[in-house]
Amino acid sequence: MAAHVTSQVLSVERTAYVQRFLRLTRISALRSLKVRYRGSALGVLWSFGNPVMMTVVYTTLFGTAFARYYDGSVTRYLLSVFVALVIVTFFMSTTSEALITVVANGTILNKIAVPPAVFPVSSVAANLYQQLLTTFPVVLVVAIVVVHDPLRVMLVPVVLLGLALLTTGFALVLSAMYVFFRDLSYLWGIVGFIFWLTSPMFYPAEVVPDRIRFWFNINPLAQQISAIREVTLAHGSIRFGLIGISLASGVLAFAIGVWLFRATRRDFMDLI
Amino acid sequence: MTLPAIDLRDVTLIRRTQQELHYDIKRTLLNLTRGLRRNVKRHTVIDSLNVRIAHGEKVGIIGPNGSGKSTLLKLIAGVLTPTEGVVEVEGSLAPLIEIGVGFDPELNLVDNILYYGVLLGHEEAVVRAHVESILEFAELVEIRDQPTKTLSSGMSARLGFAIATEFRPDILLLDEVLAVGDERFRRKCGARIERFWDAHSTIVLVSHDLAHIARTCERVVWLDEGKARFDGDASTAVKLYLDSVPESKSFRSGEDLIAMAAASENGELLIRARSAEPEAKIFLVQDGHRRKIGADEWYGWSGFSSYEVIMVDEAIIEQIPERKTDAEGAAEEDAVT
């Protein structure tokens, strides 16, 4: 009986904690969105303009050369580059923004009892919100127009959920590690560039030699790109394996992020 | 038996020191190749402390710098979790630890109030209902839509005070900063704090102003190296403390402050003038001289918890020779030649 009461109290406490966490995340995400749009009313357009411009550049440069890998269609190449760029730019800009959040909010964390994970998570939330208004609907439209397959279209949000989990996991790890290693932003810039180059965004995965293909697949973004292309551009029976792997890698990264953030929390609270 | 408002049982807190803050990946790798292992330095800030505070009690915390006074408040506030032992708090809680420093400079006043209010644990709708009254108290109603970066440091301190004291908490934690702004506004702050004293709020006050503590608190805990040296009647505690520490009288002369700076870990001491002017006057005492710290520099520092500021009368500060900034010194030399 007593144990039962205790577990009930705990579950009430847990619900209250989750509610507070969400409330704090919301207000903190709103803060960064407000600040972002104060600077320029073009803020929304910019997050849209970035992948669009890149797509145009890549298509102009490589469209004709690589068209044969895409049923001879430059349009298919263009769409293929675009959906991949949406994934990679979201991941890169969010993680490099989230990297500094724990340190940047050090004064607040030193004064008010706020779960520190609020700051990296709200950074992901703000970026997610921005993409939900801009690029994500376009990806959905691409899927609707290209694949004519309601199941594929319905799987688009599932793939994006995996991406959000992956990004949150990296955001948690990076923001915690930045407390200990203040030069992490430089290193992350380099790693990010390697991710960028090794993601089969603007070249077909087929041009990568087989013996190093394995190393390319270690890049967590490679699975995300395969999955998003599977649901927006591919034909034939759905390769659920690709979607499963991308979702699983998202869940894994998220779990590692939560674990590492918790494990180092006590130590980094002493250093911010 | 009623539950205490604050209950600390066998609380020990061991923290990493910030000396190794300079570490980065590059240096860590370099040290690893040289076979140097990084030794994490830890030290005990709070040492098996037992404090139980009843609802409505007003408790002062005194002790020398680095004795763990502010850390104790952070433990009660839940900012830090104890390494060992249990901290239990019953009732809503408002921290007033150097508030006003964490505002987002780009947001306007109203948004910052909403942001801070929610961070402090209130629901957004509740905070929204209090916005007017907060702006009114801080006397900043006309500039509500301006970004907070346009506020002077005095103004932002006023806003911080207004937010932190707007919501009547059951438990109020005060860290030295009792009143901000000019003389008139300080009186207004004082009156508001008085209301908490009159109400049945539980108050924990950390201060170097022993006279104020003896006057306003019923009970005083005297901390020394994280242990409670005395816990009981306020005037007895203050008397015992003053008798025990010869340095505590040292605030009376500039020379003693210089000696205190020299004796400190890094040879520096931060002092703040007890002044009626809205702008906080903060000085760094080092090598027998004082140097005025600008607001920008100060905000950079105040994030580091290891810096404690001592409140000193302006007359005593005047006794410490002032070091000219490099530019001023050069200008003077030019004038001579």
mmCIF file with all atom_site columns, C-alpha atoms in Angstrom, chain A residues 51 54-55 58 70 77-92 139 163 196 199-203 221-222 224-226 228-229 232-233:
data_model
loop_
_atom_site.group_PDB
_atom_site.id
_atom_site.type_symbol
_atom_site.label_atom_id
_atom_site.label_alt_id
_atom_site.label_comp_id
_atom_site.label_asym_id
_atom_site.label_entity_id
_atom_site.label_seq_id
_atom_site.pdbx_PDB_ins_code
_atom_site.Cartn_x
_atom_site.Cartn_y
_atom_site.Cartn_z
_atom_site.occupancy
_atom_site.B_iso_or_equiv
_atom_site.pdbx_formal_charge
_atom_site.auth_seq_id
_atom_site.auth_comp_id
_atom_site.auth_asym_id
_atom_site.auth_atom_id
_atom_site.pdbx_PDB_model_num
ATOM 1  C CA . PRO A 1 51  ? 18.853 25.222 -49.260 1.00 0.00 ? 51  PRO A CA 1
ATOM 2  C CA . MET A 1 54  ? 22.547 25.655 -52.693 1.00 0.00 ? 54  MET A CA 1
ATOM 3  C CA . THR A 1 55  ? 20.307 23.423 -54.776 1.00 0.00 ? 55  THR A CA 1
ATOM 4  C CA . TYR A 1 58  ? 24.786 22.248 -57.222 1.00 0.00 ? 58  TYR A CA 1
ATOM 5  C CA . TYR A 1 70  ? 18.781 9.899  -61.954 1.00 0.00 ? 70  TYR A CA 1
ATOM 6  C CA . TYR A 1 77  ? 18.733 15.379 -59.523 1.00 0.00 ? 77  TYR A CA 1
ATOM 7  C CA . LEU A 1 78  ? 17.559 18.811 -58.363 1.00 0.00 ? 78  LEU A CA 1
ATOM 8  C CA . LEU A 1 79  ? 14.837 17.385 -56.100 1.00 0.00 ? 79  LEU A CA 1
ATOM 9  C CA . SER A 1 80  ? 17.207 14.765 -54.770 1.00 0.00 ? 80  SER A CA 1
ATOM 10 C CA . VAL A 1 81  ? 19.735 17.453 -53.842 1.00 0.00 ? 81  VAL A CA 1
ATOM 11 C CA . PHE A 1 82  ? 17.051 19.659 -52.334 1.00 0.00 ? 82  PHE A CA 1
ATOM 12 C CA . VAL A 1 83  ? 15.560 17.115 -49.901 1.00 0.00 ? 83  VAL A CA 1
ATOM 13 C CA . ALA A 1 84  ? 19.051 16.116 -48.781 1.00 0.00 ? 84  ALA A CA 1
ATOM 14 C CA . LEU A 1 85  ? 20.066 19.744 -48.257 1.00 0.00 ? 85  LEU A CA 1
ATOM 15 C CA . VAL A 1 86  ? 16.979 20.354 -46.116 1.00 0.00 ? 86  VAL A CA 1
ATOM 16 C CA . ILE A 1 87  ? 18.090 17.516 -43.841 1.00 0.00 ? 87  ILE A CA 1
ATOM 17 C CA . VAL A 1 88  ? 21.753 18.491 -43.656 1.00 0.00 ? 88  VAL A CA 1
ATOM 18 C CA . THR A 1 89  ? 21.301 22.262 -43.249 1.00 0.00 ? 89  THR A CA 1
ATOM 19 C CA . PHE A 1 90  ? 18.763 21.711 -40.482 1.00 0.00 ? 90  PHE A CA 1
ATOM 20 C CA . PHE A 1 91  ? 21.122 19.366 -38.665 1.00 0.00 ? 91  PHE A CA 1
ATOM 21 C CA . MET A 1 92  ? 24.218 21.514 -39.076 1.00 0.00 ? 92  MET A CA 1
ATOM 22 C CA . VAL A 1 139 ? 9.491  18.345 -48.840 1.00 0.00 ? 139 VAL A CA 1
ATOM 23 C CA . LEU A 1 163 ? 15.950 13.584 -37.809 1.00 0.00 ? 163 LEU A CA 1
ATOM 24 C CA . TRP A 1 196 ? 28.770 17.828 -45.386 1.00 0.00 ? 196 TRP A CA 1
ATOM 25 C CA . SER A 1 199 ? 26.795 13.081 -47.156 1.00 0.00 ? 199 SER A CA 1
ATOM 26 C CA . PRO A 1 200 ? 25.682 11.919 -50.610 1.00 0.00 ? 200 PRO A CA 1
ATOM 27 C CA . MET A 1 201 ? 23.819 15.167 -51.206 1.00 0.00 ? 201 MET A CA 1
ATOM 28 C CA . PHE A 1 202 ? 25.069 16.541 -54.476 1.00 0.00 ? 202 PHE A CA 1
ATOM 29 C CA . TYR A 1 203 ? 26.596 13.321 -55.796 1.00 0.00 ? 203 TYR A CA 1
ATOM 30 C CA . LEU A 1 221 ? 23.240 11.947 -41.960 1.00 0.00 ? 221 LEU A CA 1
ATOM 31 C CA . ALA A 1 222 ? 23.703 9.385  -44.722 1.00 0.00 ? 222 ALA A CA 1
ATOM 32 C CA . GLN A 1 224 ? 18.638 10.241 -42.923 1.00 0.00 ? 224 GLN A CA 1
ATOM 33 C CA . ILE A 1 225 ? 19.240 11.232 -46.542 1.00 0.00 ? 225 ILE A CA 1
ATOM 34 C CA . SER A 1 226 ? 18.541 7.717  -47.841 1.00 0.00 ? 226 SER A CA 1
ATOM 35 C CA . ILE A 1 228 ? 14.011 11.006 -46.932 1.00 0.00 ? 228 ILE A CA 1
ATOM 36 C CA . ARG A 1 229 ? 14.741 10.143 -50.581 1.00 0.00 ? 229 ARG A CA 1
ATOM 37 C CA . THR A 1 232 ? 9.855  11.538 -51.341 1.00 0.00 ? 232 THR A CA 1
ATOM 38 C CA . LEU A 1 233 ? 11.399 10.365 -54.613 1.00 0.00 ? 233 LEU A CA 1
#
